[in-house]
Amino acid sequence: MTRLYPAAPAPLLCTLAVLFKTSLAVNHVPMLLWSTRSSQWNPDTALHEGHVVSAQELTGLLQPVFTQNSRNLILFLQDTLSVEDFTYLTESYGSKNPFQNVQEILQSSPSSLVLPAVDCKATRYLLSFLQESGDWKLTNVTDLNVSQLEVDTSKSNLLVVQLQPLVSVLNEISTLEAIAENDKIIGRLTMDLQERGIHFSVIYTAMKPSRITRRTDVVGELRRQLMATEEEDSLSYSPLNVTTGNNTCILFYASNFSLKANSSVFIDLTNATFVTQNVDISSSECSDINTTLSLKYTNPVNGISSLEIRFLMANKFYGGSARNWSTLDSVEIVQDGEKFARFNVSVISAPAEYSFHCQLVGTSNLYPTRLIPSNNEAKNWDVFISRLQLQGFNIENNQFSYASDCTGFFSPGIWMGLVTSVVLLWILAYGIHMIMQLTTNSRFDDPKGPALSVPQTE
């Protein structure tokens, strides 16, 4: 497979390693830009060590995209990405380069630009800015397995590709595989356009930093981070709220909300739920005893005309604690009004005045909070929810109450520490017991007298 354009000098991903030490802040993400047209950007103007590109500066850097005669722009948007991913993940796994296609494309593109640090506030509203900056024909690419993009070359096209999220923060190997799969998608789609002779520009970035800087940080990612105490800037969008009259009765937030049907069709609902809010919540029900959050989507992906997801919550009094507790009892998925899947939920409860907060919720066995299929149809679905926060009762001032984290008190690390301590204590106790069983001689030889004779019976 040959490329239409000869290799030209361009910033390589290895330049990210030079800037690695100065990019440890958590309020920016990298952005990679390339184009099939030459002389689009002057790389030296943006690669200042430690500099974070602001929204205003990014606007200026994107101007060449808007001044082309034939404008086709592809926005590859990932949920999380950090400059450390390009160095740490590649170096940690030797010959496995999860960014192989991206690196080759940057090297061979006539014009490219690598921005190691772009303010998250700029990327948060990037899609809205692009839509307002020209008369684009917007196309959301939901089928990541498609091998050919439909592009009307007579118009200016903005193709938005929501890459699959990096949901497996519990497992670095899974994260590596997810990044590698996204890299293949980028390579496949851009190569298809090049072979068809279509000129285009590409933006590859993320909504938030991944915060993966070293192997120990993967465990640290699971620490309790309650939304009630986090800084406001850490939220990339506002929670979804359901109101009855002038009062908010349900609040729902997740940094990633996605599904997979039949192990093949990937559905990312994060943007539709929280950013564009292209979701129908009119069927949601609120009461003091039972609350249902209903999320209805129309044509979320090709092949599915309608999709409804319900979160069923209950508020009950428990005599043992002498107080009311709210629980998330089940999650239901209704596809096309016919196929019904139901999941039971484990360990999501909180005092009725609090909200729930769970770092990872889903069907994976690696997740601390699992959705357990309760019928056969549910086995056809995989659910991935990151940083879930949900409240269906006693909402005040349209804000989340204090969050009760659903992670169990005894984490795997605590259990390993306890087991190791018990084993060491047992060895110490056994050693002390054996020492106490030792006996000393009660008779001793006198060097001037006859030899001491000890009968065998003694």
Short mmCIF file of C-alpha atoms in Angstrom, two decimals:
data_model
loop_
_atom_site.label_atom_id
_atom_site.label_comp_id
_atom_site.label_asym_id
_atom_site.label_seq_id
_atom_site.Cartn_x
_atom_site.Cartn_y
_atom_site.Cartn_z
CA MET A 1 0.00 0.00 0.00
CA THR A 2 1.61 3.27 -1.16
CA ARG A 3 0.95 6.82 -0.08
CA LEU A 4 0.06 9.66 -2.42
CA TYR A 5 2.48 12.09 -0.81
CA PRO A 6 6.23 11.75 -0.35
CA ALA A 7 7.73 11.89 3.08
CA ALA A 8 8.50 15.41 4.26
CA PRO A 9 10.18 16.81 7.34
CA ALA A 10 7.65 16.88 10.16
CA PRO A 11 7.66 16.83 13.95
CA LEU A 12 7.96 13.29 15.19
CA LEU A 13 6.27 11.80 18.17
CA CYS A 14 9.70 11.43 19.74
CA THR A 15 9.70 15.18 20.32
CA LEU A 16 7.07 14.48 22.95
CA ALA A 17 9.69 12.69 25.00
CA VAL A 18 11.78 15.88 25.18
CA LEU A 19 8.80 17.70 26.65
CA PHE A 20 7.81 14.86 28.95
CA LYS A 21 9.19 16.33 32.15
CA THR A 22 7.38 19.62 31.70
CA SER A 23 3.97 18.17 30.90
CA LEU A 24 2.96 16.57 34.19
CA ALA A 25 0.06 18.91 34.92
CA VAL A 26 -3.39 17.41 34.69
CA ASN A 27 -5.23 20.30 33.03
CA HIS A 28 -4.07 19.82 29.46
CA VAL A 29 -4.02 17.21 26.70
CA PRO A 30 -1.87 16.70 23.60
CA MET A 31 -3.21 17.56 20.14
CA LEU A 32 -1.85 16.16 16.88
CA LEU A 33 -2.66 17.87 13.58
CA TRP A 34 -1.72 16.88 10.05
CA SER A 35 -2.86 17.67 6.52
CA THR A 36 -2.46 16.40 2.99
CA ARG A 37 -1.59 19.96 1.94
CA SER A 38 1.89 21.35 2.46
CA SER A 39 2.93 24.40 4.48
CA GLN A 40 -0.11 24.44 6.68
CA TRP A 41 1.73 25.05 9.94
CA ASN A 42 5.09 26.24 11.14
CA PRO A 43 5.91 23.76 13.95
CA ASP A 44 8.48 26.03 15.61
CA THR A 45 5.80 28.55 16.58
CA ALA A 46 4.06 26.21 19.04
CA LEU A 47 6.64 23.80 20.43
CA HIS A 48 7.84 25.92 23.33
CA GLU A 49 8.89 23.72 26.21
CA GLY A 50 6.34 23.76 29.02
CA HIS A 51 3.91 26.04 27.13
CA VAL A 52 0.19 25.27 27.39
CA VAL A 53 -1.75 26.34 24.30
CA SER A 54 -4.77 28.43 25.27
CA ALA A 55 -8.13 28.54 23.52
CA GLN A 56 -7.22 31.81 21.80
CA GLU A 57 -3.89 30.45 20.55
CA LEU A 58 -5.56 27.27 19.33
CA THR A 59 -8.01 29.37 17.32
CA GLY A 60 -5.10 30.96 15.48
CA LEU A 61 -3.38 27.62 14.87
CA LEU A 62 -6.55 26.17 13.33
CA GLN A 63 -7.05 29.06 10.88
CA PRO A 64 -5.23 27.26 8.00
CA VAL A 65 -7.91 24.57 8.16
CA PHE A 66 -10.64 27.13 7.50
CA THR A 67 -8.88 28.94 4.63
CA GLN A 68 -8.49 25.95 2.29
CA ASN A 69 -10.44 25.94 -0.97
CA SER A 70 -11.59 22.37 -0.44
CA ARG A 71 -12.16 21.81 3.26
CA ASN A 72 -12.46 18.35 4.72
CA LEU A 73 -11.69 18.00 8.40
CA ILE A 74 -11.60 14.83 10.48
CA LEU A 75 -11.77 15.13 14.26
CA PHE A 76 -10.61 11.99 16.06
CA LEU A 77 -11.82 12.47 19.62
CA GLN A 78 -10.73 10.17 22.43
CA ASP A 79 -12.02 10.29 26.01
CA THR A 80 -8.58 10.51 27.64
CA LEU A 81 -5.05 11.05 26.35
CA SER A 82 -1.83 12.42 27.83
CA VAL A 83 1.58 13.20 26.44
CA GLU A 84 2.95 10.54 28.79
CA ASP A 85 1.04 7.87 26.88
CA PHE A 86 3.29 8.34 23.85
CA THR A 87 6.43 7.67 25.87
CA TYR A 88 5.45 5.53 28.84
CA LEU A 89 3.24 2.99 27.07
CA THR A 90 5.61 2.60 24.14
CA GLU A 91 8.72 2.18 26.32
CA SER A 92 6.99 -0.16 28.79
CA TYR A 93 6.03 -2.78 26.23
CA GLY A 94 9.08 -2.94 24.02
CA SER A 95 8.28 -3.79 20.41
CA LYS A 96 4.56 -3.02 20.82
CA ASN A 97 4.05 0.52 19.58
CA PRO A 98 0.39 1.43 20.11
CA PHE A 99 0.81 4.63 18.05
CA GLN A 100 2.51 3.06 15.04
CA ASN A 101 0.06 4.32 12.39
CA VAL A 102 -0.15 7.80 13.87
CA GLN A 103 3.62 8.08 13.96
CA GLU A 104 4.00 6.92 10.35
CA ILE A 105 1.29 9.33 9.18
CA LEU A 106 2.96 12.27 10.93
CA GLN A 107 6.30 11.40 9.32
CA SER A 108 4.86 11.15 5.81
CA SER A 109 2.34 14.01 5.89
CA PRO A 110 3.31 17.14 3.92
CA SER A 111 2.31 19.27 6.90
CA SER A 112 1.89 18.36 10.55
CA LEU A 113 1.97 19.88 13.99
CA VAL A 114 2.34 18.33 17.45
CA LEU A 115 1.03 20.30 20.41
CA PRO A 116 2.13 18.52 23.61
CA ALA A 117 -0.13 20.59 25.87
CA VAL A 118 -3.47 22.18 24.97
CA ASP A 119 -5.72 23.59 27.66
CA CYS A 120 -8.62 21.24 28.39
CA LYS A 121 -10.95 24.24 28.33
CA ALA A 122 -10.05 24.64 24.65
CA THR A 123 -10.65 21.00 23.70
CA ARG A 124 -13.84 20.91 25.75
CA TYR A 125 -15.54 23.27 23.32
CA LEU A 126 -13.54 22.31 20.24
CA LEU A 127 -16.43 20.66 18.42
CA SER A 128 -18.73 23.63 19.02
CA PHE A 129 -16.02 26.01 17.83
CA LEU A 130 -15.44 24.04 14.64
CA GLN A 131 -19.15 23.97 13.85
CA GLU A 132 -19.44 27.72 14.32
CA SER A 133 -16.34 28.47 12.25
CA GLY A 134 -17.74 27.42 8.89
CA ASP A 135 -20.57 25.98 6.90
CA TRP A 136 -19.72 22.36 7.54
CA LYS A 137 -21.65 19.25 6.68
CA LEU A 138 -21.38 17.50 10.04
CA THR A 139 -21.13 13.69 10.03
CA ASN A 140 -20.82 11.67 13.22
CA VAL A 141 -19.02 8.42 12.45
CA THR A 142 -20.46 5.89 14.89
CA ASP A 143 -19.46 2.66 13.15
CA LEU A 144 -15.76 2.31 13.95
CA ASN A 145 -15.53 -0.83 11.81
CA VAL A 146 -16.38 1.05 8.60
CA SER A 147 -13.58 0.84 6.04
CA GLN A 148 -14.70 3.74 3.81
CA LEU A 149 -16.05 7.16 4.78
CA GLU A 150 -18.80 8.74 2.73
CA VAL A 151 -17.48 12.18 1.73
CA ASP A 152 -19.28 14.66 -0.55
CA THR A 153 -16.33 16.51 -2.05
CA SER A 154 -18.58 19.32 -3.31
CA LYS A 155 -19.14 20.48 0.29
CA SER A 156 -17.06 21.24 3.34
CA ASN A 157 -17.18 18.15 5.52
CA LEU A 158 -16.58 17.85 9.25
CA LEU A 159 -16.26 14.18 10.20
CA VAL A 160 -16.34 13.49 13.93
CA VAL A 161 -15.03 10.07 14.93
CA GLN A 162 -15.62 9.19 18.57
CA LEU A 163 -12.87 6.64 19.27
CA GLN A 164 -13.50 3.86 21.74
CA PRO A 165 -12.78 4.94 25.33
CA LEU A 166 -9.88 3.70 27.42
CA VAL A 167 -12.16 2.17 30.03
CA SER A 168 -9.84 -0.46 31.51
CA VAL A 169 -7.77 1.65 33.89
CA LEU A 170 -7.48 -1.45 36.06
CA ASN A 171 -5.40 -3.20 33.41
CA GLU A 172 -2.57 -1.54 31.50
CA ILE A 173 -2.58 -4.30 28.88
CA SER A 174 -6.22 -3.55 28.09
CA THR A 175 -5.43 0.16 27.88
CA LEU A 176 -2.58 -0.59 25.49
CA GLU A 177 -4.87 -2.71 23.31
CA ALA A 178 -7.56 0.00 23.28
CA ILE A 179 -5.05 2.65 22.18
CA ALA A 180 -3.65 0.30 19.53
CA GLU A 181 -7.16 -0.36 18.20
CA ASN A 182 -7.85 3.37 17.97
CA ASP A 183 -4.55 3.77 16.15
CA LYS A 184 -5.67 1.18 13.59
CA ILE A 185 -8.97 3.03 13.08
CA ILE A 186 -7.13 6.30 12.44
CA GLY A 187 -4.75 4.62 10.01
CA ARG A 188 -7.51 2.79 8.15
CA LEU A 189 -9.81 5.79 7.66
CA THR A 190 -7.11 8.31 6.69
CA MET A 191 -5.48 5.86 4.30
CA ASP A 192 -8.84 5.30 2.60
CA LEU A 193 -9.25 9.03 1.93
CA GLN A 194 -5.69 9.36 0.64
CA GLU A 195 -6.15 6.49 -1.79
CA ARG A 196 -9.29 8.18 -3.13
CA GLY A 197 -7.38 11.42 -3.72
CA ILE A 198 -9.37 13.46 -1.22
CA HIS A 199 -7.56 16.33 0.50
CA PHE A 200 -8.21 16.63 4.21
CA SER A 201 -6.87 17.78 7.56
CA VAL A 202 -6.93 15.79 10.81
CA ILE A 203 -7.15 16.71 14.49
CA TYR A 204 -6.43 13.97 17.02
CA THR A 205 -6.99 14.90 20.66
CA ALA A 206 -8.97 14.04 23.80
CA MET A 207 -11.40 15.58 26.25
CA LYS A 208 -9.31 14.94 29.37
CA PRO A 209 -5.80 13.81 30.34
CA SER A 210 -5.36 10.14 31.12
CA ARG A 211 -3.09 10.81 34.13
CA ILE A 212 -0.93 7.74 33.31
CA THR A 213 2.63 8.75 34.16
CA ARG A 214 4.06 5.65 35.78
CA ARG A 215 3.03 2.12 36.53
CA THR A 216 2.10 2.84 40.15
CA ASP A 217 -0.29 5.56 39.04
CA VAL A 218 -2.62 2.94 37.60
CA VAL A 219 -3.39 1.82 41.13
CA GLY A 220 -3.60 5.40 42.30
CA GLU A 221 -6.28 6.05 39.71
CA LEU A 222 -8.65 3.96 41.82
CA ARG A 223 -8.41 6.18 44.85
CA ARG A 224 -11.61 7.71 46.10
CA GLN A 225 -12.23 10.89 44.13
CA LEU A 226 -15.61 12.30 45.10
CA MET A 227 -17.13 14.83 42.80
CA ALA A 228 -18.40 16.80 45.77
CA THR A 229 -14.82 17.68 46.74
CA GLU A 230 -13.12 17.90 43.34
CA GLU A 231 -12.30 21.18 41.70
CA GLU A 232 -14.89 22.54 39.32
CA ASP A 233 -12.41 22.58 36.44
CA SER A 234 -12.11 18.79 36.57
CA LEU A 235 -15.63 18.47 35.14
CA SER A 236 -15.62 18.48 31.36
CA TYR A 237 -19.37 19.05 31.25
CA SER A 238 -22.33 19.57 33.53
CA PRO A 239 -24.36 16.67 34.96
CA LEU A 240 -27.61 15.67 33.31
CA ASN A 241 -30.56 16.78 35.41
CA VAL A 242 -34.23 15.72 35.44
CA THR A 243 -36.68 18.25 36.83
CA THR A 244 -40.26 18.11 38.06
CA GLY A 245 -41.66 21.61 38.02
CA ASN A 246 -38.90 23.86 39.34
CA ASN A 247 -37.16 21.15 41.37
CA THR A 248 -34.38 18.83 40.24
CA CYS A 249 -35.14 15.24 41.19
CA ILE A 250 -32.34 13.32 39.41
CA LEU A 251 -28.70 14.18 38.72
CA PHE A 252 -26.52 11.94 36.56
CA TYR A 253 -22.87 12.26 35.58
CA ALA A 254 -20.24 9.97 34.02
CA SER A 255 -16.90 10.71 32.40
CA ASN A 256 -17.49 7.78 30.04
CA PHE A 257 -20.82 6.14 29.22
CA SER A 258 -20.65 3.53 26.50
CA LEU A 259 -22.05 0.15 25.48
CA LYS A 260 -21.15 -2.69 23.19
CA ALA A 261 -23.84 -4.83 21.55
CA ASN A 262 -23.14 -8.42 20.56
CA SER A 263 -19.41 -7.87 21.21
CA SER A 264 -19.10 -5.92 17.94
CA VAL A 265 -21.24 -2.75 17.77
CA PHE A 266 -19.72 -0.03 19.92
CA ILE A 267 -22.02 2.76 21.14
CA ASP A 268 -20.53 5.81 22.86
CA LEU A 269 -23.31 7.77 24.56
CA THR A 270 -21.13 10.21 26.51
CA ASN A 271 -21.35 13.08 24.06
CA ALA A 272 -25.07 12.60 23.34
CA THR A 273 -25.91 12.43 27.04
CA PHE A 274 -23.87 15.23 28.55
CA VAL A 275 -22.47 17.52 25.82
CA THR A 276 -25.13 17.83 23.11
CA GLN A 277 -27.78 16.30 25.42
CA ASN A 278 -29.39 14.65 22.41
CA VAL A 279 -31.34 12.36 24.72
CA ASP A 280 -35.01 12.12 25.71
CA ILE A 281 -35.51 12.03 29.50
CA SER A 282 -39.27 12.65 29.49
CA SER A 283 -40.07 9.09 30.63
CA SER A 284 -38.08 9.49 33.85
CA GLU A 285 -40.12 9.15 37.03
CA CYS A 286 -39.50 10.66 40.45
CA SER A 287 -41.02 9.93 43.84
CA ASP A 288 -39.98 9.65 47.48
CA ILE A 289 -39.81 5.85 47.25
CA ASN A 290 -38.89 4.85 43.69
CA THR A 291 -37.07 6.84 41.02
CA THR A 292 -36.34 5.86 37.43
CA LEU A 293 -33.87 7.65 35.16
CA SER A 294 -34.90 6.94 31.57
CA LEU A 295 -32.50 7.82 28.74
CA LYS A 296 -33.88 7.42 25.21
CA TYR A 297 -31.68 7.74 22.12
CA THR A 298 -32.79 7.81 18.49
CA ASN A 299 -30.52 6.10 15.95
CA PRO A 300 -27.48 5.97 18.25
CA VAL A 301 -25.66 3.80 15.68
CA ASN A 302 -26.43 2.22 12.34
CA GLY A 303 -28.70 -0.78 12.79
CA ILE A 304 -30.33 0.40 16.04
CA SER A 305 -33.28 2.74 15.56
CA SER A 306 -33.98 3.38 19.25
CA LEU A 307 -32.29 2.63 22.53
CA GLU A 308 -33.57 3.22 26.06
CA ILE A 309 -31.50 2.81 29.22
CA ARG A 310 -33.16 2.90 32.62
CA PHE A 311 -31.58 3.28 36.05
CA LEU A 312 -34.00 2.06 38.75
CA MET A 313 -33.39 3.47 42.24
CA ALA A 314 -35.21 2.88 45.53
CA ASN A 315 -35.38 4.69 48.86
CA LYS A 316 -36.05 2.36 51.82
CA PHE A 317 -35.90 2.48 55.61
CA TYR A 318 -33.57 -0.07 57.25
CA GLY A 319 -34.11 -0.80 60.91
CA GLY A 320 -30.52 -1.95 61.48
CA SER A 321 -29.14 1.52 60.81
CA ALA A 322 -32.35 3.34 61.79
CA ARG A 323 -32.25 5.47 58.64
CA ASN A 324 -33.26 5.57 54.97
CA TRP A 325 -30.87 4.32 52.32
CA SER A 326 -31.04 4.83 48.56
CA THR A 327 -29.93 1.99 46.31
CA LEU A 328 -29.45 1.46 42.60
CA ASP A 329 -31.32 -1.83 42.20
CA SER A 330 -31.08 -2.53 38.48
CA VAL A 331 -30.22 -1.23 35.03
CA GLU A 332 -32.39 -2.01 32.02
CA ILE A 333 -31.69 -1.71 28.28
CA VAL A 334 -34.49 -1.72 25.70
CA GLN A 335 -33.45 -1.95 22.05
CA ASP A 336 -35.91 -0.99 19.30
CA GLY A 337 -38.79 -1.31 21.75
CA GLU A 338 -38.51 -5.12 21.71
CA LYS A 339 -35.28 -6.56 23.05
CA PHE A 340 -35.18 -6.18 26.83
CA ALA A 341 -32.01 -6.67 28.89
CA ARG A 342 -31.88 -6.39 32.66
CA PHE A 343 -28.88 -6.19 34.98
CA ASN A 344 -28.76 -6.50 38.75
CA VAL A 345 -26.37 -4.09 40.44
CA SER A 346 -23.93 -4.93 43.22
CA VAL A 347 -22.76 -2.67 46.06
CA ILE A 348 -24.25 0.68 45.03
CA SER A 349 -25.99 2.24 48.03
CA ALA A 350 -25.77 5.40 50.08
CA PRO A 351 -27.65 7.23 52.83
CA ALA A 352 -30.77 8.74 51.29
CA GLU A 353 -29.35 12.27 51.68
CA TYR A 354 -26.17 11.40 49.74
CA SER A 355 -25.32 10.60 46.13
CA PHE A 356 -23.54 7.50 44.80
CA HIS A 357 -20.05 7.74 43.36
CA CYS A 358 -18.37 4.79 41.64
CA GLN A 359 -15.04 4.91 39.82
CA LEU A 360 -15.86 2.01 37.50
CA VAL A 361 -19.22 0.36 36.83
CA GLY A 362 -19.83 -2.24 34.15
CA THR A 363 -20.16 -5.83 33.09
CA SER A 364 -16.42 -6.57 33.16
CA ASN A 365 -15.17 -8.92 35.86
CA LEU A 366 -12.32 -6.47 36.50
CA TYR A 367 -14.68 -3.73 37.66
CA PRO A 368 -15.23 -3.36 41.41
CA THR A 369 -18.92 -2.58 40.82
CA ARG A 370 -20.53 -5.05 38.45
CA LEU A 371 -23.69 -5.14 36.43
CA ILE A 372 -24.79 -8.77 36.61
CA PRO A 373 -26.99 -10.05 33.72
CA SER A 374 -30.34 -11.33 35.00
CA ASN A 375 -31.77 -12.55 31.67
CA ASN A 376 -30.41 -14.03 28.45
CA GLU A 377 -30.68 -10.79 26.44
CA ALA A 378 -28.42 -9.03 28.94
CA LYS A 379 -25.59 -11.39 28.02
CA ASN A 380 -25.46 -9.71 24.58
CA TRP A 381 -24.49 -6.35 26.09
CA ASP A 382 -21.32 -4.94 27.59
CA VAL A 383 -21.60 -1.76 29.66
CA PHE A 384 -18.75 0.62 30.53
CA ILE A 385 -19.29 3.56 32.89
CA SER A 386 -16.43 5.56 34.39
CA ARG A 387 -16.70 7.96 37.35
CA LEU A 388 -20.41 7.44 37.77
CA GLN A 389 -22.22 9.83 40.11
CA LEU A 390 -25.95 9.48 40.54
CA GLN A 391 -28.53 10.93 42.90
CA GLY A 392 -32.27 10.35 42.78
CA PHE A 393 -33.48 11.63 46.16
CA ASN A 394 -33.19 14.71 48.39
CA ILE A 395 -31.43 16.98 45.88
CA GLU A 396 -30.86 20.50 47.17
CA ASN A 397 -29.85 23.62 45.21
CA ASN A 398 -29.69 21.57 41.97
CA GLN A 399 -26.32 20.12 43.05
CA PHE A 400 -24.97 16.74 44.05
CA SER A 401 -24.92 16.07 47.77
CA TYR A 402 -21.91 14.60 49.52
CA ALA A 403 -20.90 11.45 47.62
CA SER A 404 -20.77 8.02 49.25
CA ASP A 405 -18.21 6.00 47.35
CA CYS A 406 -19.35 2.53 46.36
CA THR A 407 -15.88 1.03 46.48
CA GLY A 408 -15.63 -1.52 49.28
CA PHE A 409 -13.50 -0.63 52.30
CA PHE A 410 -11.31 -3.70 51.85
CA SER A 411 -9.50 -3.25 48.56
CA PRO A 412 -7.31 -6.03 47.06
CA GLY A 413 -4.24 -4.26 48.42
CA ILE A 414 -5.64 -4.20 51.94
CA TRP A 415 -6.54 -7.89 51.75
CA MET A 416 -3.03 -8.78 50.55
CA GLY A 417 -1.53 -6.75 53.38
CA LEU A 418 -3.74 -8.50 55.95
CA VAL A 419 -2.99 -11.97 54.59
CA THR A 420 0.75 -11.26 54.51
CA SER A 421 0.65 -9.91 58.07
CA VAL A 422 -1.21 -12.99 59.33
CA VAL A 423 1.33 -15.32 57.70
CA LEU A 424 4.27 -13.40 59.20
CA LEU A 425 2.64 -13.35 62.65
CA TRP A 426 2.06 -17.11 62.43
CA ILE A 427 5.73 -17.68 61.55
CA LEU A 428 6.81 -15.43 64.44
CA ALA A 429 4.51 -17.20 66.89
CA TYR A 430 5.73 -20.61 65.75
CA GLY A 431 9.36 -19.54 66.11
CA ILE A 432 8.77 -18.19 69.64
CA HIS A 433 6.94 -21.41 70.56
CA MET A 434 9.86 -23.57 69.32
CA ILE A 435 12.39 -21.44 71.23
CA MET A 436 10.37 -21.86 74.43
CA GLN A 437 10.51 -25.65 74.02
CA LEU A 438 14.32 -25.71 74.17
CA THR A 439 15.77 -27.17 77.44
CA THR A 440 19.25 -26.69 78.90
CA ASN A 441 21.43 -29.20 80.79
CA SER A 442 20.80 -29.40 84.55
CA ARG A 443 24.16 -31.13 85.26
CA PHE A 444 27.65 -30.16 84.17
CA ASP A 445 31.06 -31.92 84.18
CA ASP A 446 33.60 -31.05 86.85
CA PRO A 447 37.02 -31.02 85.14
CA LYS A 448 38.71 -32.10 88.42
CA GLY A 449 36.31 -34.89 89.21
CA PRO A 450 35.12 -38.08 87.50
CA ALA A 451 33.21 -37.84 84.24
CA LEU A 452 29.50 -37.11 84.57
CA SER A 453 27.32 -40.11 83.79
CA VAL A 454 23.73 -39.38 82.75
CA PRO A 455 21.47 -42.44 82.67
CA GLN A 456 19.44 -42.94 79.47
CA THR A 457 16.22 -42.62 81.45
CA GLU A 458 17.05 -38.96 82.08
#
